[in-house]
Amino acid sequence: MSETISSLLSKYEERIIGQGKNLRLLLTAALTGGHVLIEGVPGTGKTQMVKTLAKLVSGTFSRIQFTPDLLPSDITGSSIYNMKEHSFQTIKGPIFTNVLLADEINRTPAKTQAALLEAMEEKQVTIQGETYPLPDFFFVAATQNPIEFEGTYPLPEAQQDRFLFKLIIDFPTLEEEIKILHLVVNEQSSPADISAMFSQEELLQTQQQIRSITISDQIADYMIKIVRKTREIENIQNGASTRAAISIAKAAQTWAYLENRDYVTPDDVKVVALPSLRHRIQLSPYAELEGSDIDETIQQLVGSITVPR
């Protein structure tokens, strides 16, 4: 790992208190080229996490508040007729940015959700038959509220599968909450005064270096066995797809890079397996009635697979 990335992580953890592992996973997803679904109750710093990351990587930032009346064109943009010039003019939407916060993505209908998810997958947007590429570095963090389901449109499993990770944001500890209070009261936590740690060019170079991290045949076999196991145990009704294995592999490369190694270890796989799988599997009705938890099920599953030497 470069000194710049190490400094970035330190600065990140100074600004966002009590979410060290989630911050590292968020950066992992961004460097991997994936996108993140963030679930947490209001007021736990989800927006601040994403906005601060955009500042640190010198990226442009856009936020879209998803509502039931939001249209696909409100995200992607539209073509309007310019009366003065007697021609059509393309107005690009907020999706043309480096870091996009899709706030409360489950509050808008499936058609609008699909417009965003298509852009995430293809890294391009079509407006009135014309295709426009999105920036080379394009990262989406979509949030959803786990406690308020009235008037929401839950993301179908097939659409959740488009996200690299699902992160769960929990409340901070007492000591961390006191520290956050002091930071905010003393106006030391605003993203506005954060300086960029490295340029877009350096970010893209880092992504290239990550792709060269070695995954041995034994580690690849370990990843595949974990994913295939999700399709075999009784507690899981719908197992993970091949895309899940690819996500684990790419994320493990980035995690190894952040750990200053040029090869992936089983521990790297274990770390990224949980956020890579928790939104891609569905517990059986029997397991839900028994009070089983998805995270616990995944951890038990991973623990049951023989670790390669």
mmCIF file of N, CA and C in Angstrom, residues 167-275:
data_model
loop_
_atom_site.group_PDB
_atom_site.id
_atom_site.type_symbol
_atom_site.label_atom_id
_atom_site.label_comp_id
_atom_site.label_asym_id
_atom_site.label_seq_id
_atom_site.Cartn_x
_atom_site.Cartn_y
_atom_site.Cartn_z
ATOM 1 N N LEU A 167 -23.051 -2.828 3.332
ATOM 2 C CA LEU A 167 -22.474 -2.471 4.627
ATOM 3 C C LEU A 167 -23.585 -2.139 5.611
ATOM 4 N N ILE A 168 -23.429 -2.570 6.850
ATOM 5 C CA ILE A 168 -24.387 -2.270 7.912
ATOM 6 C C ILE A 168 -23.742 -1.248 8.847
ATOM 7 N N ILE A 169 -24.381 -0.090 8.981
ATOM 8 C CA ILE A 169 -23.863 0.975 9.850
ATOM 9 C C ILE A 169 -24.601 0.921 11.178
ATOM 10 N N ASP A 170 -23.862 0.689 12.243
ATOM 11 C CA ASP A 170 -24.456 0.577 13.572
ATOM 12 C C ASP A 170 -24.124 1.824 14.386
ATOM 13 N N PHE A 171 -24.739 1.936 15.560
ATOM 14 C CA PHE A 171 -24.469 3.070 16.437
ATOM 15 C C PHE A 171 -23.046 2.985 16.999
ATOM 16 N N PRO A 172 -22.402 4.133 17.220
ATOM 17 C CA PRO A 172 -21.057 4.123 17.827
ATOM 18 C C PRO A 172 -21.127 3.811 19.318
ATOM 19 N N THR A 173 -19.957 3.531 19.901
ATOM 20 C CA THR A 173 -19.889 3.291 21.345
ATOM 21 C C THR A 173 -20.042 4.625 22.090
ATOM 22 N N LEU A 174 -20.170 4.559 23.399
ATOM 23 C CA LEU A 174 -20.318 5.774 24.216
ATOM 24 C C LEU A 174 -19.137 6.722 24.002
ATOM 25 N N GLU A 175 -17.914 6.179 24.071
ATOM 26 C CA GLU A 175 -16.716 7.018 23.920
ATOM 27 C C GLU A 175 -16.652 7.647 22.527
ATOM 28 N N GLU A 176 -17.012 6.852 21.521
ATOM 29 C CA GLU A 176 -16.984 7.355 20.147
ATOM 30 C C GLU A 176 -18.035 8.438 19.936
ATOM 31 N N GLU A 177 -19.205 8.250 20.556
ATOM 32 C CA GLU A 177 -20.284 9.227 20.394
ATOM 33 C C GLU A 177 -19.919 10.557 21.054
ATOM 34 N N ILE A 178 -19.232 10.493 22.184
ATOM 35 C CA ILE A 178 -18.767 11.717 22.853
ATOM 36 C C ILE A 178 -17.755 12.444 21.966
ATOM 37 N N LYS A 179 -16.863 11.689 21.359
ATOM 38 C CA LYS A 179 -15.852 12.274 20.472
ATOM 39 C C LYS A 179 -16.507 12.930 19.255
ATOM 40 N N ILE A 180 -17.525 12.279 18.688
ATOM 41 C CA ILE A 180 -18.252 12.839 17.545
ATOM 42 C C ILE A 180 -18.911 14.152 17.946
ATOM 43 N N LEU A 181 -19.514 14.173 19.125
ATOM 44 C CA LEU A 181 -20.188 15.377 19.620
ATOM 45 C C LEU A 181 -19.210 16.545 19.710
ATOM 46 N N HIS A 182 -18.026 16.280 20.259
ATOM 47 C CA HIS A 182 -17.011 17.340 20.380
ATOM 48 C C HIS A 182 -16.557 17.831 19.013
ATOM 49 N N LEU A 183 -16.369 16.909 18.079
ATOM 50 C CA LEU A 183 -15.937 17.290 16.727
ATOM 51 C C LEU A 183 -16.949 18.197 16.050
ATOM 52 N N VAL A 184 -18.222 17.835 16.168
ATOM 53 C CA VAL A 184 -19.279 18.616 15.510
ATOM 54 C C VAL A 184 -19.455 19.975 16.183
ATOM 55 N N VAL A 185 -19.479 19.993 17.520
ATOM 56 C CA VAL A 185 -19.656 21.254 18.250
ATOM 57 C C VAL A 185 -18.510 22.222 17.960
ATOM 58 N N ASN A 186 -17.303 21.667 17.832
ATOM 59 C CA ASN A 186 -16.139 22.512 17.535
ATOM 60 C C ASN A 186 -15.936 22.734 16.036
ATOM 61 N N GLU A 187 -16.916 22.268 15.222
ATOM 62 C CA GLU A 187 -16.913 22.463 13.769
ATOM 63 C C GLU A 187 -15.629 21.931 13.120
ATOM 64 N N GLN A 188 -15.229 20.733 13.545
ATOM 65 C CA GLN A 188 -14.029 20.120 12.999
ATOM 66 C C GLN A 188 -14.341 18.916 12.103
ATOM 67 N N SER A 189 -15.629 18.695 11.816
ATOM 68 C CA SER A 189 -15.977 17.489 11.056
ATOM 69 C C SER A 189 -16.594 17.778 9.692
ATOM 70 N N SER A 190 -16.573 19.023 9.257
ATOM 71 C CA SER A 190 -17.176 19.364 7.961
ATOM 72 C C SER A 190 -16.289 18.908 6.808
ATOM 73 N N PRO A 191 -16.887 18.249 5.779
ATOM 74 C CA PRO A 191 -16.097 17.810 4.626
ATOM 75 C C PRO A 191 -15.546 18.974 3.800
ATOM 76 N N ALA A 192 -16.102 20.189 4.016
ATOM 77 C CA ALA A 192 -15.712 21.335 3.201
ATOM 78 C C ALA A 192 -14.237 21.685 3.348
ATOM 79 N N ASP A 193 -13.665 21.458 4.533
ATOM 80 C CA ASP A 193 -12.271 21.841 4.761
ATOM 81 C C ASP A 193 -11.294 20.675 4.590
ATOM 82 N N ILE A 194 -11.754 19.595 3.954
ATOM 83 C CA ILE A 194 -10.889 18.432 3.726
ATOM 84 C C ILE A 194 -10.154 18.614 2.400
ATOM 85 N N SER A 195 -8.856 18.397 2.426
ATOM 86 C CA SER A 195 -8.078 18.514 1.189
ATOM 87 C C SER A 195 -7.892 17.125 0.576
ATOM 88 N N ALA A 196 -7.852 17.088 -0.754
ATOM 89 C CA ALA A 196 -7.699 15.827 -1.481
ATOM 90 C C ALA A 196 -6.341 15.200 -1.179
ATOM 91 N N MET A 197 -6.329 13.871 -1.021
ATOM 92 C CA MET A 197 -5.105 13.159 -0.695
ATOM 93 C C MET A 197 -4.356 12.709 -1.952
ATOM 94 N N PHE A 198 -5.079 12.446 -3.035
ATOM 95 C CA PHE A 198 -4.416 12.120 -4.292
ATOM 96 C C PHE A 198 -5.346 12.379 -5.471
ATOM 97 N N SER A 199 -4.761 12.470 -6.645
ATOM 98 C CA SER A 199 -5.493 12.870 -7.846
ATOM 99 C C SER A 199 -6.220 11.694 -8.487
ATOM 100 N N GLN A 200 -7.078 12.023 -9.466
ATOM 101 C CA GLN A 200 -7.800 10.995 -10.207
ATOM 102 C C GLN A 200 -6.831 10.074 -10.951
ATOM 103 N N GLU A 201 -5.749 10.653 -11.485
ATOM 104 C CA GLU A 201 -4.755 9.841 -12.215
ATOM 105 C C GLU A 201 -4.114 8.822 -11.283
ATOM 106 N N GLU A 202 -3.760 9.259 -10.074
ATOM 107 C CA GLU A 202 -3.154 8.350 -9.092
ATOM 108 C C GLU A 202 -4.148 7.269 -8.673
ATOM 109 N N LEU A 203 -5.418 7.645 -8.590
ATOM 110 C CA LEU A 203 -6.456 6.687 -8.225
ATOM 111 C C LEU A 203 -6.571 5.582 -9.280
ATOM 112 N N LEU A 204 -6.568 5.977 -10.543
ATOM 113 C CA LEU A 204 -6.667 4.998 -11.629
ATOM 114 C C LEU A 204 -5.416 4.114 -11.701
ATOM 115 N N GLN A 205 -4.248 4.701 -11.399
ATOM 116 C CA GLN A 205 -3.000 3.920 -11.360
ATOM 117 C C GLN A 205 -3.062 2.880 -10.239
ATOM 118 N N THR A 206 -3.610 3.288 -9.095
ATOM 119 C CA THR A 206 -3.753 2.366 -7.963
ATOM 120 C C THR A 206 -4.655 1.201 -8.331
ATOM 121 N N GLN A 207 -5.752 1.485 -9.045
ATOM 122 C CA GLN A 207 -6.657 0.427 -9.478
ATOM 123 C C GLN A 207 -5.947 -0.562 -10.402
ATOM 124 N N GLN A 208 -5.059 -0.062 -11.240
ATOM 125 C CA GLN A 208 -4.274 -0.940 -12.122
ATOM 126 C C GLN A 208 -3.340 -1.828 -11.313
ATOM 127 N N GLN A 209 -2.695 -1.265 -10.294
ATOM 128 C CA GLN A 209 -1.782 -2.037 -9.443
ATOM 129 C C GLN A 209 -2.543 -3.147 -8.700
ATOM 130 N N ILE A 210 -3.762 -2.840 -8.267
ATOM 131 C CA ILE A 210 -4.560 -3.815 -7.524
ATOM 132 C C ILE A 210 -4.867 -5.035 -8.384
ATOM 133 N N ARG A 211 -5.086 -4.818 -9.671
ATOM 134 C CA ARG A 211 -5.430 -5.932 -10.567
ATOM 135 C C ARG A 211 -4.282 -6.934 -10.719
ATOM 136 N N SER A 212 -3.078 -6.515 -10.349
ATOM 137 C CA SER A 212 -1.927 -7.414 -10.473
ATOM 138 C C SER A 212 -1.676 -8.226 -9.199
ATOM 139 N N ILE A 213 -2.505 -8.017 -8.156
ATOM 140 C CA ILE A 213 -2.372 -8.797 -6.920
ATOM 141 C C ILE A 213 -2.663 -10.266 -7.225
ATOM 142 N N THR A 214 -1.795 -11.159 -6.747
ATOM 143 C CA THR A 214 -1.885 -12.585 -7.074
ATOM 144 C C THR A 214 -2.966 -13.314 -6.282
ATOM 145 N N ILE A 215 -3.764 -14.098 -7.006
ATOM 146 C CA ILE A 215 -4.718 -15.022 -6.382
ATOM 147 C C ILE A 215 -4.292 -16.430 -6.795
ATOM 148 N N SER A 216 -3.804 -17.220 -5.854
ATOM 149 C CA SER A 216 -3.339 -18.571 -6.175
ATOM 150 C C SER A 216 -4.514 -19.484 -6.509
ATOM 151 N N ASP A 217 -4.224 -20.624 -7.098
ATOM 152 C CA ASP A 217 -5.279 -21.589 -7.445
ATOM 153 C C ASP A 217 -6.001 -22.083 -6.196
ATOM 154 N N GLN A 218 -5.244 -22.253 -5.098
ATOM 155 C CA GLN A 218 -5.854 -22.741 -3.850
ATOM 156 C C GLN A 218 -6.838 -21.712 -3.286
ATOM 157 N N ILE A 219 -6.471 -20.428 -3.374
ATOM 158 C CA ILE A 219 -7.345 -19.365 -2.867
ATOM 159 C C ILE A 219 -8.584 -19.236 -3.751
ATOM 160 N N ALA A 220 -8.385 -19.346 -5.065
ATOM 161 C CA ALA A 220 -9.527 -19.290 -5.990
ATOM 162 C C ALA A 220 -10.500 -20.432 -5.699
ATOM 163 N N ASP A 221 -9.952 -21.610 -5.441
ATOM 164 C CA ASP A 221 -10.768 -22.776 -5.108
ATOM 165 C C ASP A 221 -11.543 -22.540 -3.805
ATOM 166 N N TYR A 222 -10.882 -21.911 -2.839
ATOM 167 C CA TYR A 222 -11.493 -21.575 -1.539
ATOM 168 C C TYR A 222 -12.686 -20.640 -1.734
ATOM 169 N N MET A 223 -12.523 -19.627 -2.573
ATOM 170 C CA MET A 223 -13.618 -18.683 -2.846
ATOM 171 C C MET A 223 -14.815 -19.377 -3.482
ATOM 172 N N ILE A 224 -14.537 -20.205 -4.469
ATOM 173 C CA ILE A 224 -15.615 -20.900 -5.171
ATOM 174 C C ILE A 224 -16.362 -21.844 -4.228
ATOM 175 N N LYS A 225 -15.626 -22.525 -3.349
ATOM 176 C CA LYS A 225 -16.266 -23.447 -2.397
ATOM 177 C C LYS A 225 -17.203 -22.698 -1.451
ATOM 178 N N ILE A 226 -16.801 -21.481 -1.040
ATOM 179 C CA ILE A 226 -17.656 -20.669 -0.163
ATOM 180 C C ILE A 226 -18.964 -20.318 -0.874
ATOM 181 N N VAL A 227 -18.843 -19.865 -2.106
ATOM 182 C CA VAL A 227 -20.036 -19.457 -2.865
ATOM 183 C C VAL A 227 -20.935 -20.662 -3.147
ATOM 184 N N ARG A 228 -20.345 -21.783 -3.543
ATOM 185 C CA ARG A 228 -21.147 -22.970 -3.848
ATOM 186 C C ARG A 228 -21.836 -23.518 -2.594
ATOM 187 N N LYS A 229 -21.194 -23.334 -1.447
ATOM 188 C CA LYS A 229 -21.781 -23.814 -0.189
ATOM 189 C C LYS A 229 -23.094 -23.086 0.116
ATOM 190 N N THR A 230 -23.224 -21.819 -0.335
ATOM 191 C CA THR A 230 -24.456 -21.066 -0.086
ATOM 192 C C THR A 230 -25.649 -21.685 -0.816
ATOM 193 N N ARG A 231 -25.372 -22.512 -1.826
ATOM 194 C CA ARG A 231 -26.457 -23.142 -2.593
ATOM 195 C C ARG A 231 -26.806 -24.531 -2.043
ATOM 196 N N GLU A 232 -26.062 -24.974 -1.028
ATOM 197 C CA GLU A 232 -26.210 -26.351 -0.558
ATOM 198 C C GLU A 232 -26.824 -26.494 0.829
ATOM 199 N N ILE A 233 -26.733 -25.469 1.673
ATOM 200 C CA ILE A 233 -27.205 -25.636 3.048
ATOM 201 C C ILE A 233 -28.692 -25.297 3.170
ATOM 202 N N GLU A 234 -29.365 -25.948 4.114
ATOM 203 C CA GLU A 234 -30.816 -25.840 4.258
ATOM 204 C C GLU A 234 -31.270 -24.442 4.677
ATOM 205 N N ASN A 235 -30.466 -23.751 5.475
ATOM 206 C CA ASN A 235 -30.864 -22.438 5.998
ATOM 207 C C ASN A 235 -31.006 -21.373 4.916
ATOM 208 N N ILE A 236 -30.386 -21.620 3.747
ATOM 209 C CA ILE A 236 -30.402 -20.616 2.676
ATOM 210 C C ILE A 236 -31.325 -21.072 1.553
ATOM 211 N N GLN A 237 -32.307 -20.227 1.247
ATOM 212 C CA GLN A 237 -33.276 -20.562 0.195
ATOM 213 C C GLN A 237 -32.697 -20.277 -1.187
ATOM 214 N N ASN A 238 -32.078 -19.087 -1.355
ATOM 215 C CA ASN A 238 -31.463 -18.713 -2.629
ATOM 216 C C ASN A 238 -29.983 -18.445 -2.397
ATOM 217 N N GLY A 239 -29.131 -19.242 -3.029
ATOM 218 C CA GLY A 239 -27.691 -19.083 -2.863
ATOM 219 C C GLY A 239 -27.121 -17.984 -3.743
ATOM 220 N N ALA A 240 -25.819 -17.752 -3.609
ATOM 221 C CA ALA A 240 -25.135 -16.689 -4.342
ATOM 222 C C ALA A 240 -24.779 -17.136 -5.760
ATOM 223 N N SER A 241 -24.684 -16.163 -6.659
ATOM 224 C CA SER A 241 -24.369 -16.427 -8.063
ATOM 225 C C SER A 241 -22.857 -16.412 -8.294
ATOM 226 N N THR A 242 -22.463 -16.686 -9.528
ATOM 227 C CA THR A 242 -21.046 -16.631 -9.895
ATOM 228 C C THR A 242 -20.502 -15.207 -9.743
ATOM 229 N N ARG A 243 -21.385 -14.215 -9.934
ATOM 230 C CA ARG A 243 -20.959 -12.832 -9.751
ATOM 231 C C ARG A 243 -20.446 -12.597 -8.326
ATOM 232 N N ALA A 244 -21.019 -13.324 -7.364
ATOM 233 C CA ALA A 244 -20.573 -13.194 -5.972
ATOM 234 C C ALA A 244 -19.120 -13.636 -5.829
ATOM 235 N N ALA A 245 -18.762 -14.737 -6.499
ATOM 236 C CA ALA A 245 -17.378 -15.225 -6.444
ATOM 237 C C ALA A 245 -16.425 -14.209 -7.074
ATOM 238 N N ILE A 246 -16.839 -13.622 -8.178
ATOM 239 C CA ILE A 246 -16.012 -12.596 -8.837
ATOM 240 C C ILE A 246 -15.847 -11.384 -7.920
ATOM 241 N N SER A 247 -16.936 -10.989 -7.257
ATOM 242 C CA SER A 247 -16.884 -9.848 -6.333
ATOM 243 C C SER A 247 -15.923 -10.116 -5.179
ATOM 244 N N ILE A 248 -16.005 -11.327 -4.618
ATOM 245 C CA ILE A 248 -15.109 -11.687 -3.507
ATOM 246 C C ILE A 248 -13.655 -11.646 -3.968
ATOM 247 N N ALA A 249 -13.396 -12.175 -5.157
ATOM 248 C CA ALA A 249 -12.019 -12.218 -5.673
ATOM 249 C C ALA A 249 -11.453 -10.812 -5.869
ATOM 250 N N LYS A 250 -12.219 -9.946 -6.512
ATOM 251 C CA LYS A 250 -11.738 -8.580 -6.775
ATOM 252 C C LYS A 250 -11.569 -7.787 -5.482
ATOM 253 N N ALA A 251 -12.535 -7.934 -4.573
ATOM 254 C CA ALA A 251 -12.457 -7.213 -3.304
ATOM 255 C C ALA A 251 -11.291 -7.722 -2.453
ATOM 256 N N ALA A 252 -11.032 -9.032 -2.497
ATOM 257 C CA ALA A 252 -9.917 -9.608 -1.732
ATOM 258 C C ALA A 252 -8.575 -9.070 -2.248
ATOM 259 N N GLN A 253 -8.469 -8.855 -3.557
ATOM 260 C CA GLN A 253 -7.246 -8.260 -4.118
ATOM 261 C C GLN A 253 -7.016 -6.866 -3.537
ATOM 262 N N THR A 254 -8.089 -6.072 -3.479
ATOM 263 C CA THR A 254 -7.966 -4.712 -2.951
ATOM 264 C C THR A 254 -7.641 -4.730 -1.463
ATOM 265 N N TRP A 255 -8.288 -5.625 -0.721
ATOM 266 C CA TRP A 255 -8.023 -5.708 0.721
ATOM 267 C C TRP A 255 -6.561 -6.112 0.968
ATOM 268 N N ALA A 256 -6.058 -7.039 0.159
ATOM 269 C CA ALA A 256 -4.650 -7.444 0.278
ATOM 270 C C ALA A 256 -3.737 -6.256 -0.003
ATOM 271 N N TYR A 257 -4.084 -5.443 -0.993
ATOM 272 C CA TYR A 257 -3.302 -4.240 -1.318
ATOM 273 C C TYR A 257 -3.278 -3.276 -0.135
ATOM 274 N N LEU A 258 -4.430 -3.092 0.506
ATOM 275 C CA LEU A 258 -4.498 -2.199 1.668
ATOM 276 C C LEU A 258 -3.714 -2.757 2.853
ATOM 277 N N GLU A 259 -3.528 -4.076 2.847
ATOM 278 C CA GLU A 259 -2.731 -4.723 3.890
ATOM 279 C C GLU A 259 -1.256 -4.790 3.505
ATOM 280 N N ASN A 260 -0.916 -4.148 2.400
ATOM 281 C CA ASN A 260 0.478 -4.041 1.942
ATOM 282 C C ASN A 260 1.063 -5.384 1.507
ATOM 283 N N ARG A 261 0.227 -6.210 0.815
ATOM 284 C CA ARG A 261 0.690 -7.482 0.284
ATOM 285 C C ARG A 261 0.401 -7.553 -1.207
ATOM 286 N N ASP A 262 1.193 -8.349 -1.929
ATOM 287 C CA ASP A 262 0.952 -8.515 -3.365
ATOM 288 C C ASP A 262 0.309 -9.873 -3.675
ATOM 289 N N TYR A 263 -0.289 -10.489 -2.667
ATOM 290 C CA TYR A 263 -0.984 -11.760 -2.838
ATOM 291 C C TYR A 263 -2.164 -11.820 -1.861
ATOM 292 N N VAL A 264 -3.168 -12.605 -2.225
ATOM 293 C CA VAL A 264 -4.379 -12.743 -1.401
ATOM 294 C C VAL A 264 -4.242 -13.924 -0.459
ATOM 295 N N THR A 265 -4.650 -13.744 0.798
ATOM 296 C CA THR A 265 -4.625 -14.816 1.794
ATOM 297 C C THR A 265 -6.057 -15.231 2.152
ATOM 298 N N PRO A 266 -6.246 -16.372 2.804
ATOM 299 C CA PRO A 266 -7.593 -16.766 3.246
ATOM 300 C C PRO A 266 -8.246 -15.726 4.161
ATOM 301 N N ASP A 267 -7.433 -15.028 4.978
ATOM 302 C CA ASP A 267 -7.989 -13.995 5.861
ATOM 303 C C ASP A 267 -8.600 -12.847 5.067
ATOM 304 N N ASP A 268 -7.986 -12.497 3.939
ATOM 305 C CA ASP A 268 -8.557 -11.450 3.076
ATOM 306 C C ASP A 268 -9.930 -11.884 2.577
ATOM 307 N N VAL A 269 -10.014 -13.146 2.186
ATOM 308 C CA VAL A 269 -11.274 -13.690 1.677
ATOM 309 C C VAL A 269 -12.345 -13.661 2.767
ATOM 310 N N LYS A 270 -11.979 -14.037 3.979
ATOM 311 C CA LYS A 270 -12.934 -14.049 5.085
ATOM 312 C C LYS A 270 -13.484 -12.657 5.379
ATOM 313 N N VAL A 271 -12.618 -11.654 5.309
ATOM 314 C CA VAL A 271 -13.041 -10.277 5.600
ATOM 315 C C VAL A 271 -14.076 -9.790 4.593
ATOM 316 N N VAL A 272 -13.826 -10.023 3.304
ATOM 317 C CA VAL A 272 -14.715 -9.471 2.268
ATOM 318 C C VAL A 272 -15.906 -10.379 1.955
ATOM 319 N N ALA A 273 -15.881 -11.628 2.418
ATOM 320 C CA ALA A 273 -16.974 -12.550 2.106
ATOM 321 C C ALA A 273 -18.296 -12.093 2.708
ATOM 322 N N LEU A 274 -18.261 -11.604 3.956
ATOM 323 C CA LEU A 274 -19.503 -11.199 4.631
ATOM 324 C C LEU A 274 -20.208 -10.045 3.898
ATOM 325 N N PRO A 275 -19.547 -8.895 3.659
ATOM 326 C CA PRO A 275 -20.241 -7.820 2.935
ATOM 327 C C PRO A 275 -20.547 -8.162 1.486
#
